[in-house]
Short mmCIF file of C-alpha atoms and ligand atoms in Angstrom, two decimals:
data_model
loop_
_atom_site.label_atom_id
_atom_site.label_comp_id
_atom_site.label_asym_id
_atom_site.label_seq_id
_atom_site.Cartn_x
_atom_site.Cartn_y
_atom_site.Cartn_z
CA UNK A 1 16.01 15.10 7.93
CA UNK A 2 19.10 14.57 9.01
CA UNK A 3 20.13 12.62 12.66
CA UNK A 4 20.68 15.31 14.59
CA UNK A 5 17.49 17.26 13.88
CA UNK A 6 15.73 14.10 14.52
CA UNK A 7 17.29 13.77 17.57
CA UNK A 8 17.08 17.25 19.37
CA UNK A 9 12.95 17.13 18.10
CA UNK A 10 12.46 14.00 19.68
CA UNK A 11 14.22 15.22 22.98
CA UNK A 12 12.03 18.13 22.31
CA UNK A 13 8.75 16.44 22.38
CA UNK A 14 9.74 14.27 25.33
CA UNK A 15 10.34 16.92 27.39
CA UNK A 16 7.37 18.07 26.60
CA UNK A 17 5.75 15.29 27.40
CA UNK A 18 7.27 14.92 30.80
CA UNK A 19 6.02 18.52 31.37
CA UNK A 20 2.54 16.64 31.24
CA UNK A 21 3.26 14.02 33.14
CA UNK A 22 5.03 16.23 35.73
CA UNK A 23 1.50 17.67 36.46
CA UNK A 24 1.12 14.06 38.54
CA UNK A 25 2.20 12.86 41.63
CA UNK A 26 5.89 11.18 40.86
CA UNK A 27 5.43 7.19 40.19
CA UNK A 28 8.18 5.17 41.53
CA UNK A 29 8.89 2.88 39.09
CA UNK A 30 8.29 -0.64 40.79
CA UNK A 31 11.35 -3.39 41.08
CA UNK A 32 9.82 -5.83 38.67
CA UNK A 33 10.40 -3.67 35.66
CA UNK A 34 14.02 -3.06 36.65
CA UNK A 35 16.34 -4.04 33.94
CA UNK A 36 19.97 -4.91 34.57
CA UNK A 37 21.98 -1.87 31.96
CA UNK A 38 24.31 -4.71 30.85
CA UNK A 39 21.42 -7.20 29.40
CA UNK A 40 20.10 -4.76 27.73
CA UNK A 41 23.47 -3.77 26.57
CA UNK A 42 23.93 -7.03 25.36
CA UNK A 43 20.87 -7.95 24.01
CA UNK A 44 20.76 -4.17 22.11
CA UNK A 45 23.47 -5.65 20.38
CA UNK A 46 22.32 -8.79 19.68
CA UNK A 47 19.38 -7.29 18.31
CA UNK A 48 21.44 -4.58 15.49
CA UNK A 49 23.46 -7.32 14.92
CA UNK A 50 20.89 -9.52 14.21
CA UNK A 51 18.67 -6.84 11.84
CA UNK A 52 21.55 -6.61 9.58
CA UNK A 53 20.04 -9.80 8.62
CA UNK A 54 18.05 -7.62 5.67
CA UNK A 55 17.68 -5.81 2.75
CA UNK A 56 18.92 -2.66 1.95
CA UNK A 57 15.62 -1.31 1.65
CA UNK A 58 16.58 2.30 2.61
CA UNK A 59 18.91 2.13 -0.78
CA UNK A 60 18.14 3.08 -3.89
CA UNK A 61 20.18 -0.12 -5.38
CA UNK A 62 17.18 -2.23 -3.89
CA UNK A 63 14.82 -1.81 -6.57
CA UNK A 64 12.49 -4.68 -5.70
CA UNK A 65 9.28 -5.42 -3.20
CA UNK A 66 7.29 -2.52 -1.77
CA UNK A 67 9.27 -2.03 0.62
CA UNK A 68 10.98 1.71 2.13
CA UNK A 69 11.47 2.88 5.64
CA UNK A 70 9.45 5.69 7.15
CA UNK A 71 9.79 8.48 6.89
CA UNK A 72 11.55 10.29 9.84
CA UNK A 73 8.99 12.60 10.66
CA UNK A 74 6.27 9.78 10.76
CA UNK A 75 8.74 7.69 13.09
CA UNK A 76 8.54 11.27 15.30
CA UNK A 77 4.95 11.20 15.29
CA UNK A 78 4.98 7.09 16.36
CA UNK A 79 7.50 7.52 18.91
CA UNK A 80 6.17 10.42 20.78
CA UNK A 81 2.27 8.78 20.97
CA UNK A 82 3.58 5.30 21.64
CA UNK A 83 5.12 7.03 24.66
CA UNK A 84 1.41 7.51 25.77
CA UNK A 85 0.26 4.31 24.22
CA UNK A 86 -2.73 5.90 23.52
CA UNK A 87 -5.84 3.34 21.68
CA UNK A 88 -7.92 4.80 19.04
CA UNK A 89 -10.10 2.08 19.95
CA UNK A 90 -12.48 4.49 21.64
CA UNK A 91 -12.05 8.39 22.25
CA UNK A 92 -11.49 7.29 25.87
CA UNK A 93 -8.33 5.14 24.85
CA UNK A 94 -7.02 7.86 23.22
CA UNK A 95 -9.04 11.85 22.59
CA UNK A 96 -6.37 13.24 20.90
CA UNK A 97 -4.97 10.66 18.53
CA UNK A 98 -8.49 9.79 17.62
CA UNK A 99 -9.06 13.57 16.83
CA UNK A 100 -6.07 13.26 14.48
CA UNK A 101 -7.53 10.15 12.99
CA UNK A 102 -10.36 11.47 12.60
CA UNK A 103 -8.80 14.41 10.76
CA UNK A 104 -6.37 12.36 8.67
CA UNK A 105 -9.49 10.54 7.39
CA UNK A 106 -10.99 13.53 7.03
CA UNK A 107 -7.57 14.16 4.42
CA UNK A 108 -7.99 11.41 2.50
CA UNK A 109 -11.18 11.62 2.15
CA UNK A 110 -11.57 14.64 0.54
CA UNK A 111 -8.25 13.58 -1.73
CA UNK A 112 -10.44 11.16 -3.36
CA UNK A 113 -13.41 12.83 -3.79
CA UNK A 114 -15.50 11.67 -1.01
CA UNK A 115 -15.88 14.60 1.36
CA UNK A 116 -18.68 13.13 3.94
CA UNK A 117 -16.82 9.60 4.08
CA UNK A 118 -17.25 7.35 7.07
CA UNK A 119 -13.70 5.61 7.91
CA UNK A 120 -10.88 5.11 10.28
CA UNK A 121 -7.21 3.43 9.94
CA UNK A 122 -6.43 -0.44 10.12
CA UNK A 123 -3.25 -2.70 10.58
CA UNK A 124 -2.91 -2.51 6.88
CA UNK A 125 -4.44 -3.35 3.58
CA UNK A 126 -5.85 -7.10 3.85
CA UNK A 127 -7.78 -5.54 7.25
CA UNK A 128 -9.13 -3.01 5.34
CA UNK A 129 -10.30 -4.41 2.64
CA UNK A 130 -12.24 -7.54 4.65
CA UNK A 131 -14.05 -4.42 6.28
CA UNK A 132 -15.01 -3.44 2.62
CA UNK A 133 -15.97 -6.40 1.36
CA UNK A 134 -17.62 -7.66 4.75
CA UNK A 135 -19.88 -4.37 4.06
CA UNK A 136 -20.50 -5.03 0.19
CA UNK A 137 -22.00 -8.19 1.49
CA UNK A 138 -24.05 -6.84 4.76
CA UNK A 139 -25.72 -4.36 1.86
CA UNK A 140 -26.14 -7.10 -0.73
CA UNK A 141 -26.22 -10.57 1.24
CA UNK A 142 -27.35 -12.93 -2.06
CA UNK A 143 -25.01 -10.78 -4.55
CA UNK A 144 -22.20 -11.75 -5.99
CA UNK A 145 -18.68 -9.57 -5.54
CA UNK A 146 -16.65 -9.46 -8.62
CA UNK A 147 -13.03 -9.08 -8.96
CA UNK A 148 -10.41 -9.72 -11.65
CA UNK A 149 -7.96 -12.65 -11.41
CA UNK A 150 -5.47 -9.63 -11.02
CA UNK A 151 -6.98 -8.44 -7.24
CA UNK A 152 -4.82 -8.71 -4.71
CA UNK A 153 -5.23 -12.55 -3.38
CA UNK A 154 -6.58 -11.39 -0.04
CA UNK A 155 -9.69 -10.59 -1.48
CA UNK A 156 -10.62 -14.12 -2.62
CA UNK A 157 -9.63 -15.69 1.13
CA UNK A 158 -11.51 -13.11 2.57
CA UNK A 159 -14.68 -13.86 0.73
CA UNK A 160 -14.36 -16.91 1.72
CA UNK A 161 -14.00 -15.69 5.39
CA UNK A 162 -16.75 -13.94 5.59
CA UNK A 163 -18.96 -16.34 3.35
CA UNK A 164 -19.67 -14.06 0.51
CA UNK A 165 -20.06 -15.30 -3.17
CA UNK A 166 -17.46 -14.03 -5.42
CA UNK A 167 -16.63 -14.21 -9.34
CA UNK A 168 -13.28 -13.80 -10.12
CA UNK A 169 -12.73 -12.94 -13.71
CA UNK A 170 -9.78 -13.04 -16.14
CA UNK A 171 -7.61 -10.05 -16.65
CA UNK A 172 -6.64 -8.92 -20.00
CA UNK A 173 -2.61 -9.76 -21.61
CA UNK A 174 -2.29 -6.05 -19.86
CA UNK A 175 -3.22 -7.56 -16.66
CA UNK A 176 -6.42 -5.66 -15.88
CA UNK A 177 -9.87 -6.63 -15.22
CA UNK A 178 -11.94 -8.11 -18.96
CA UNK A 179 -14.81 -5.87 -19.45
CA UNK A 180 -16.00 -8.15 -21.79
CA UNK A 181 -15.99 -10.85 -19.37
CA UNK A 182 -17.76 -8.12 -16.96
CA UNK A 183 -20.88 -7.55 -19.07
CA UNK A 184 -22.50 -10.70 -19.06
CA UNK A 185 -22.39 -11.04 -15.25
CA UNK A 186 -23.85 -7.37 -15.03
CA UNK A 187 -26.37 -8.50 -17.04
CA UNK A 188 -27.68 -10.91 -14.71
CA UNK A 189 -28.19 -8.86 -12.30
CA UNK A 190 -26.62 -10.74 -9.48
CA UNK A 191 -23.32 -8.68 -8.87
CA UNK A 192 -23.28 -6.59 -6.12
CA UNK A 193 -19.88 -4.94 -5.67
CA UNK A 194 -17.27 -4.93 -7.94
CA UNK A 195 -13.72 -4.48 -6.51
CA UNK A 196 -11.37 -2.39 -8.84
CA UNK A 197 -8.09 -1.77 -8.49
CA UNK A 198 -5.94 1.02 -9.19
CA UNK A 199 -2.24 0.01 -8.80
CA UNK A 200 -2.52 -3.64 -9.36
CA UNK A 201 -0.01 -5.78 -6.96
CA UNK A 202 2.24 -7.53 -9.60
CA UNK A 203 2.36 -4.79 -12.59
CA UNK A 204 1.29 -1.47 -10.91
CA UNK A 205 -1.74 -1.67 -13.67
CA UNK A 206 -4.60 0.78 -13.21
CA UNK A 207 -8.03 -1.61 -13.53
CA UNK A 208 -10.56 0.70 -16.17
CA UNK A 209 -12.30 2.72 -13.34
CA UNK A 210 -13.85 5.05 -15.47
CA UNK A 211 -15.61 2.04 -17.69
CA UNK A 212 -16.89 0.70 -14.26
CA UNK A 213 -17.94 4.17 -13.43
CA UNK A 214 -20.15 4.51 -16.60
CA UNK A 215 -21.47 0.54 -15.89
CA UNK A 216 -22.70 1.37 -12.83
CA UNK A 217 -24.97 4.08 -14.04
CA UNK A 218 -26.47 1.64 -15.75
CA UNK A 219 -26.51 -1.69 -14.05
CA UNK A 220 -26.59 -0.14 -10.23
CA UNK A 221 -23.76 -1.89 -8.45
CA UNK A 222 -21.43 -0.64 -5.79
CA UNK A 223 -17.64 -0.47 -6.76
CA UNK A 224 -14.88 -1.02 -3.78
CA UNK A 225 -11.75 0.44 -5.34
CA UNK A 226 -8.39 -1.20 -3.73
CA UNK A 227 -5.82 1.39 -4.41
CA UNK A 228 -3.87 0.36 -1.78
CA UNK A 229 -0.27 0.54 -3.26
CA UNK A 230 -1.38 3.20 -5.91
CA UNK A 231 -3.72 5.78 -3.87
CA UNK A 232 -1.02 8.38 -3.54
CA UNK A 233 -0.90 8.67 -6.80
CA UNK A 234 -4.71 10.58 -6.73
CA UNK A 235 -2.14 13.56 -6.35
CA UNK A 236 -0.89 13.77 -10.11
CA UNK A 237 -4.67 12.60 -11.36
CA UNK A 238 -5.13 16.22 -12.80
CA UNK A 239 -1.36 16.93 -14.37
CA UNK A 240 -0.35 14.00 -15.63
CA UNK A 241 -2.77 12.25 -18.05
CA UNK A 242 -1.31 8.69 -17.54
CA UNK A 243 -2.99 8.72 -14.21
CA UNK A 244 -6.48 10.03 -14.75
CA UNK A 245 -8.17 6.87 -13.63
CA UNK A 246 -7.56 8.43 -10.85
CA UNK A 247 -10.25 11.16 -10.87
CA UNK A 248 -12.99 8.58 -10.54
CA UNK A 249 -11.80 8.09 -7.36
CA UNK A 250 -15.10 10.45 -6.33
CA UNK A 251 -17.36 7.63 -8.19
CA UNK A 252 -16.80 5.14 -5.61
CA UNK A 253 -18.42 3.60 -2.95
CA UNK A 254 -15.38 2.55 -0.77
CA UNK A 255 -11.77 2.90 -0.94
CA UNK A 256 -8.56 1.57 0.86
CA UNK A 257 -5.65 3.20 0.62
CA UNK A 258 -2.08 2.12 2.51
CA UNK A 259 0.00 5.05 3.85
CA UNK A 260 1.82 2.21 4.86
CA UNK A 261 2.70 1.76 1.55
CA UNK A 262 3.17 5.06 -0.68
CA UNK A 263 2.23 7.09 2.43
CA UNK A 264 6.02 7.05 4.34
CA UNK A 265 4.47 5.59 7.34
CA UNK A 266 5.68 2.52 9.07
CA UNK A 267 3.84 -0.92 8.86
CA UNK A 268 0.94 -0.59 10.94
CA UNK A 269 -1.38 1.64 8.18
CA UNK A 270 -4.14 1.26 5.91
CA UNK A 271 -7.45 2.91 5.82
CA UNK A 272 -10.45 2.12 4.80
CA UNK A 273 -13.62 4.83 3.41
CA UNK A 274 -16.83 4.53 2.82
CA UNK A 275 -18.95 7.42 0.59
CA UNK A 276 -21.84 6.98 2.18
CA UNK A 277 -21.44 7.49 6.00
CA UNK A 278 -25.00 5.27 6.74
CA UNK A 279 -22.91 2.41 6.32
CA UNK A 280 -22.46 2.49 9.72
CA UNK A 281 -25.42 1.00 10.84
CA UNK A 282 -24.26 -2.08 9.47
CA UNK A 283 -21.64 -2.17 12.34
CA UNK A 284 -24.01 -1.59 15.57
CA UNK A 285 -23.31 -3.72 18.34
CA UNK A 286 -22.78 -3.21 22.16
CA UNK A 287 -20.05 -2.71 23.87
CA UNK A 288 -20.77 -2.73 27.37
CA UNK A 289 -17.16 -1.51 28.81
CA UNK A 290 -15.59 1.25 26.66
CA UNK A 291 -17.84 3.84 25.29
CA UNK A 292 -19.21 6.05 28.11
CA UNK A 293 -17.63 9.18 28.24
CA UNK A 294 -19.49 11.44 25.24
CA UNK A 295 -22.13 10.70 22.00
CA UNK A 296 -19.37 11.52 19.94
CA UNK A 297 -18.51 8.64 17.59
CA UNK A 298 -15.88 6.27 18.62
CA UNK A 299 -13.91 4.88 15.77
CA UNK A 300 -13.97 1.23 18.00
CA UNK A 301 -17.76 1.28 16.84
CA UNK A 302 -17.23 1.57 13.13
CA UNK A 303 -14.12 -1.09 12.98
CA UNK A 304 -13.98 -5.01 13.18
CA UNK A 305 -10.62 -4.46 14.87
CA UNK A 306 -10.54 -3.51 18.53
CA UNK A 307 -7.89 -1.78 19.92
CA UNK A 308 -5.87 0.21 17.37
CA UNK A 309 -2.41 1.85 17.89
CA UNK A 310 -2.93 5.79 18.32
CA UNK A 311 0.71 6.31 17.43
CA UNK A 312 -0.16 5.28 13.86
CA UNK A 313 -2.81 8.03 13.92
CA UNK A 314 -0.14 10.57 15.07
CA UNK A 315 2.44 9.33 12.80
CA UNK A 316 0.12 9.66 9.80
CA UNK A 317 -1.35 13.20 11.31
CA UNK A 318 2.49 14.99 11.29
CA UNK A 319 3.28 13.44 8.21
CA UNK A 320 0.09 15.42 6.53
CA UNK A 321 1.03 18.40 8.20
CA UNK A 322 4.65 18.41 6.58
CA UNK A 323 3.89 16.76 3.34
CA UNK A 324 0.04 17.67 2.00
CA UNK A 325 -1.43 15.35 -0.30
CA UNK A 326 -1.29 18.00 -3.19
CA UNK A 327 0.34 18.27 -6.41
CA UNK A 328 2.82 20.40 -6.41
CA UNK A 329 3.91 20.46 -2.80
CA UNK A 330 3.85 17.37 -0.38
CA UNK A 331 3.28 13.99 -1.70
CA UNK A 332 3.12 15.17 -5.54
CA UNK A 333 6.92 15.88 -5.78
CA UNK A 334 7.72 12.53 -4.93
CA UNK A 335 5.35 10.74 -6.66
CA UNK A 336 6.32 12.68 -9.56
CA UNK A 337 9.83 11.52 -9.40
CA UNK A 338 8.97 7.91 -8.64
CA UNK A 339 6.94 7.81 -11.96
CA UNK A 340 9.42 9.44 -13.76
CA UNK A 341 11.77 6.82 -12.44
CA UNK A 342 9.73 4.04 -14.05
CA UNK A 343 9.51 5.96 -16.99
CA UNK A 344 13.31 6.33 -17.31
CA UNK A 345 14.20 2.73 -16.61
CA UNK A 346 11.34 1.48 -18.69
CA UNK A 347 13.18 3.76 -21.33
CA UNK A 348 16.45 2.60 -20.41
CA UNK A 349 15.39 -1.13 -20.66
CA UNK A 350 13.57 -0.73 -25.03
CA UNK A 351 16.94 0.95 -25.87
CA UNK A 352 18.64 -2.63 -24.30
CA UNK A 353 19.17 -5.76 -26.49
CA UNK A 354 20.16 -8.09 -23.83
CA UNK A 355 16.89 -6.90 -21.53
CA UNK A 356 13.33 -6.63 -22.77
CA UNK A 357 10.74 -4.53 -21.10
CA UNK A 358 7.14 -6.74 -20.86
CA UNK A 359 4.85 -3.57 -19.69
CA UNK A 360 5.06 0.03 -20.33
CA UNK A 361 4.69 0.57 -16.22
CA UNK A 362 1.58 2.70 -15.53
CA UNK A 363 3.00 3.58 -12.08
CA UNK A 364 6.12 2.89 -10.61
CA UNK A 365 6.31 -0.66 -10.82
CA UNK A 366 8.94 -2.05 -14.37
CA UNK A 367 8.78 -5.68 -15.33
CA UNK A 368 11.42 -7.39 -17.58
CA UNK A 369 13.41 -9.64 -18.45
CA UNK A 370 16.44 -11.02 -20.13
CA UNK A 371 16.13 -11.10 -23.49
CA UNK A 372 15.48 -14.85 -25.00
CA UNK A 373 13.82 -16.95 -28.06
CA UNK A 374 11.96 -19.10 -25.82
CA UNK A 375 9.95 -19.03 -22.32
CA UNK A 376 12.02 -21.60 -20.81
CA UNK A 377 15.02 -19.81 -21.99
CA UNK A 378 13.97 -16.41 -20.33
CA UNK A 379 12.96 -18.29 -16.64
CA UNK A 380 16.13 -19.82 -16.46
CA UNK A 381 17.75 -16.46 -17.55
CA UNK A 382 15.82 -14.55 -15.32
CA UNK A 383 16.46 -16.92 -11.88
CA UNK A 384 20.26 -16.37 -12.66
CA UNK A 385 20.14 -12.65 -13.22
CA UNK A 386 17.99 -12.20 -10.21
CA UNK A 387 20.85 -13.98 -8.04
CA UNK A 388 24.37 -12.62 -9.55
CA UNK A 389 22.86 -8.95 -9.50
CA UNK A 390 21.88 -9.36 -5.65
CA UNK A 391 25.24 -10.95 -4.76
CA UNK A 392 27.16 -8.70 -6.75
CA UNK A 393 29.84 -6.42 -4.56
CA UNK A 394 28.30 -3.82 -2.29
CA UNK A 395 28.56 -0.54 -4.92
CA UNK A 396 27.19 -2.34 -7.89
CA UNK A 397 24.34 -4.63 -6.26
CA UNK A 398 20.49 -4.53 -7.44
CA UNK A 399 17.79 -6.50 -5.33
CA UNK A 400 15.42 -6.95 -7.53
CA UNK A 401 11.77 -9.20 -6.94
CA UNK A 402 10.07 -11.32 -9.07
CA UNK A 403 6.63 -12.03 -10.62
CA UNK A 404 5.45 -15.09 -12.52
CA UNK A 405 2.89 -14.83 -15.33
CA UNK A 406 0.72 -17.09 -17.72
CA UNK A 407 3.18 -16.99 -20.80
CA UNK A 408 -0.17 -16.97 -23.05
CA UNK A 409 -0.42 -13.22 -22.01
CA UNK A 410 2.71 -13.20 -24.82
CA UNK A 411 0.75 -13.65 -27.52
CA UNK A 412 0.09 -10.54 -27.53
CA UNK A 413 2.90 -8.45 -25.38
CA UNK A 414 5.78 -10.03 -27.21
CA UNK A 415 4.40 -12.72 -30.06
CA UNK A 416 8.36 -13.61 -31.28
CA UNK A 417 9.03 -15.28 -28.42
CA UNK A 418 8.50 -19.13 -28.27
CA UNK A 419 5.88 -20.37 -25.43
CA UNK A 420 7.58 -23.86 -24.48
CA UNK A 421 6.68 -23.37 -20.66
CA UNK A 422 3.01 -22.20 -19.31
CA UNK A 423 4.93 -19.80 -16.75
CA UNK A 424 6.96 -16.99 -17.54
CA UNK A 425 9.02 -15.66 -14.35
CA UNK A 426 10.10 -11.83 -14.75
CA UNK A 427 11.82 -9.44 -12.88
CA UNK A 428 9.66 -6.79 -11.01
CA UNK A 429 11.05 -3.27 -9.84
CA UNK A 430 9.39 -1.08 -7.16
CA UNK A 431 10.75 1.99 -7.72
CA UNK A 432 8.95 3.62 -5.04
CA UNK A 433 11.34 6.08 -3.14
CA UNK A 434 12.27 9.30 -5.42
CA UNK A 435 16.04 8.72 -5.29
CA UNK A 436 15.50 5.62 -7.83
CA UNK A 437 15.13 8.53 -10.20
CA UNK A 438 19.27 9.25 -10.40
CA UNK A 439 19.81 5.42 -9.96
CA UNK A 440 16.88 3.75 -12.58
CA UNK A 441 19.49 3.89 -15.57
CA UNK A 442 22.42 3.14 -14.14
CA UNK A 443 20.73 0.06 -12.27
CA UNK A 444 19.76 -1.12 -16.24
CA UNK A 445 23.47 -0.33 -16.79
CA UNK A 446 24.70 -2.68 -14.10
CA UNK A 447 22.37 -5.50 -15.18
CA UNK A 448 23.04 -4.88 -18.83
CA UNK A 449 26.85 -5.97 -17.63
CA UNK A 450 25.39 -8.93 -15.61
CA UNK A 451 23.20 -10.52 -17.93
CA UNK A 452 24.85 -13.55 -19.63
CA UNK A 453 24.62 -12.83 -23.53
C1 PLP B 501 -0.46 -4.47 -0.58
C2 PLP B 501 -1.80 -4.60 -1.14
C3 PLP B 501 -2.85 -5.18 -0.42
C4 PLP B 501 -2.62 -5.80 0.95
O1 PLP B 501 -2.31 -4.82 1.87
P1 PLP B 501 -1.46 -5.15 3.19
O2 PLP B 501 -1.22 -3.79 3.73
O3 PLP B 501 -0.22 -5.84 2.73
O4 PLP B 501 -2.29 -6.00 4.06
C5 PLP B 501 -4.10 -5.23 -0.99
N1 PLP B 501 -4.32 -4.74 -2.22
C6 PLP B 501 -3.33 -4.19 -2.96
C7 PLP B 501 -3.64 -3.65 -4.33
C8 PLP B 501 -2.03 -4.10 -2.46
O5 PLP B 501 -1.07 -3.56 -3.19
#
């Protein structure tokens, strides 16, 4: 969307707001919130001039953390609520963004397979996941939750947080959960939930959902699937085989996803769902002040977080409406070309000698590094690389991230090279915005040229 359009629809659905407002008697702004026009001036400029202080993350050249801008049509959808401030807290704080709330949840609940889900938005990913896990334990108090060394490290601090036993188990050289480490513990009888993931942090690796799936039938314990980064990707689960993990979703007791993420909405949004809606009874309490105007639910009464920004809600709700979660219109085009991006540079990085690929990437996230005899050889390698190809000029810059991992997991990725360290530092590639597809192999190029031979 280009400036302009963004412009004249925001003007648009101020006026329109105004309209609303106009219905009112006129307030007369008091003095106290006056604001002398050449502060603000001034500090306006302070501010751009200190934000430059970043990343190009809007660039396809910047090729490392998960990080993008919105996308314009969700900033729309922010800007217009926030002009209401409306808080999804509880229907009276806000009826209409908690209708679209409601109804985005509604969305992604049927994406995944779980069309009677019981859920609402968060402030992101670690939020809603503790509201998962705090559940898992409020159904199973004396059970153990189970994760793989390769969760996301929120979920062992939050276990600790809310006091529930945990087992964290080793991941496989591919950097997804051990079955075989699994088993025994299942045999017990003692675990309660097991957390999956599908889009691990580090690698993008999808954890084997549709093993747990078939272990559950038989040893009866929930799964909590953190697909945070990766849940998008439920899009291409039926047309592209490399991502039917992804149909399991439906086998699941609770899910978080982050539009903040893959989603093109700003900071602000994850969600959490629950397959069973009875779960919330394990969230009664009373609220003497702020539920009194129907018996309709109020999504403050199934969260542990209180007030919630509606404008997230409305954000997320006009971003469905212009981009479905489907697969060939919506979020399935992009996704398509994000994965294909991997694919490419992954491609572009086994036809290198002087770079080495260390995963085929199961989503969009590529991990390599500068080719090398030995591990110490390769971190040293891969520090200096990560700094010339960041301070390179403008037009030929890549910002890339990186990811340390045991260097035992070479035995079996790459058994040539000499393990003289116990680390191994790589570099990491989110190549999460669709234009990375016309830049992933000329981004290999341009580090191809950096890397010292
Ligand atoms: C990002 C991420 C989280 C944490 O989410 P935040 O939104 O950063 O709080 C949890 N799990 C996974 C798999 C993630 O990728």
């Amino acid at each position: 969307m280009d400036l302009d359009t963004y412009h004249s629809l925001y003007q648009r659905g101020q006026n329109a707001l105004k309209d609303w407002e106009n219905q009112w008697p006129e307030v007369r702004v008091d003095d106290t919130l006056a604001v002398d026009p050449t502060v603000v001036e001034k500090a306006v400029t302070q501010l751009t001039q200190r934000l430059t202080d970043n990343y190009p993350f809007f660039h396809p050249q910047y090729a490392g953390q998960m990080l993008k801008p919105p996308h314009p049509v969700a900033m729309l959808g922010y800007m217009l609520a926030m002009q209401i401030n409306p808080n999804n807290h509880a229907l009276d704080g806000g009826p209409a963004t908690s209708k679209m709330e409601k109804e985005c949840v509604e969305a992604l609940g049927r994406f995944f397979g779980l069309p009677n889900c019981l859920g609402h938005l968060t402030g992101g990913g670690t939020m809603a996941n503790l509201e998962a896990l705090w559940v898992a334990k409020q159904l199973h108090p004396d059970r153990f939750i189970v994760f793989s060394e390769e969760a996301h490290y929120t979920h062992k601090r939050m276990c600790d947080l809310i006091g529930a036993d945990y087992v964290q188990i080793p991941a496989t050289y591919k950097g997804k959960m051990d079955l075989d480490a699994l088993k025994p513990l299942l045999e017990d009888g003692q675990t309660g939930t097991v957390v999956a993931t599908l889009g691990t942090t580090s690698l993008g690796a999808l954890e084997p959902l549709e093993e747990l799936v078939a272990l559950k039938e038989k040893y009866k314990f929930r799964i909590h699937l953190d697909t945070a980064y990766g849940g998008f990707y439920r899009a291409l689960a039926e047309s592209d085989p490399d991502l039917s993990a992804f149909t399991w979703t439906k086998d699941c007791n609770s899910i978080v996803v982050d539009p903040h993420k893959h989603g093109l909405q700003p900071y602000g949004c994850g969600c959490v769902l629950f397959a069973d809606p009875g779960v919330g009874q394990v969230y009664q309490h009373d609220s003497p002040y702020t539920y009194f105007t129907s018996d309709e639910l109020h999504l403050g009464e199934i969260s542990l977080e209180c007030s919630r920004p509606g404008a997230a809600a409305a954000a997320l709700w006009l971003t469905l409406q212009c981009f479905p979660l489907e697969a060939e219109r919506g979020f399935g085009p992009i996704l398509k070309k994000t994965r294909q991006a991997a694919l490419t540079m992954a491609q572009a990085l086994e036809a290198s000698a002087q770079l080495t690929l260390l995963h085929p990437p199961e989503l969009d996230i590529v991990t390599f590094f500068p080719t090398g005899e030995r591990v110490s050889e390769i971190n040293q390698r891969t520090e200096q690389l990560f700094t010339t190809a960041m301070t390179a000029e403008p037009e030929a810059t890549v910002y890339l991230a990186k990811l340390t991992i045991p260097s035992a997991r070479l035995r079996a990725l790459h058994p040539d090279i000499t393990q003289d360290a116990e680390s191994l530092t790589v570099l990491r590639s989110c190549l999460m915005k669709p234009e990375h597809l016309t830049t992933a192999t000329s981004i290999v190029g341009q580090l191809i040229s950096l890397v010292n031979p």
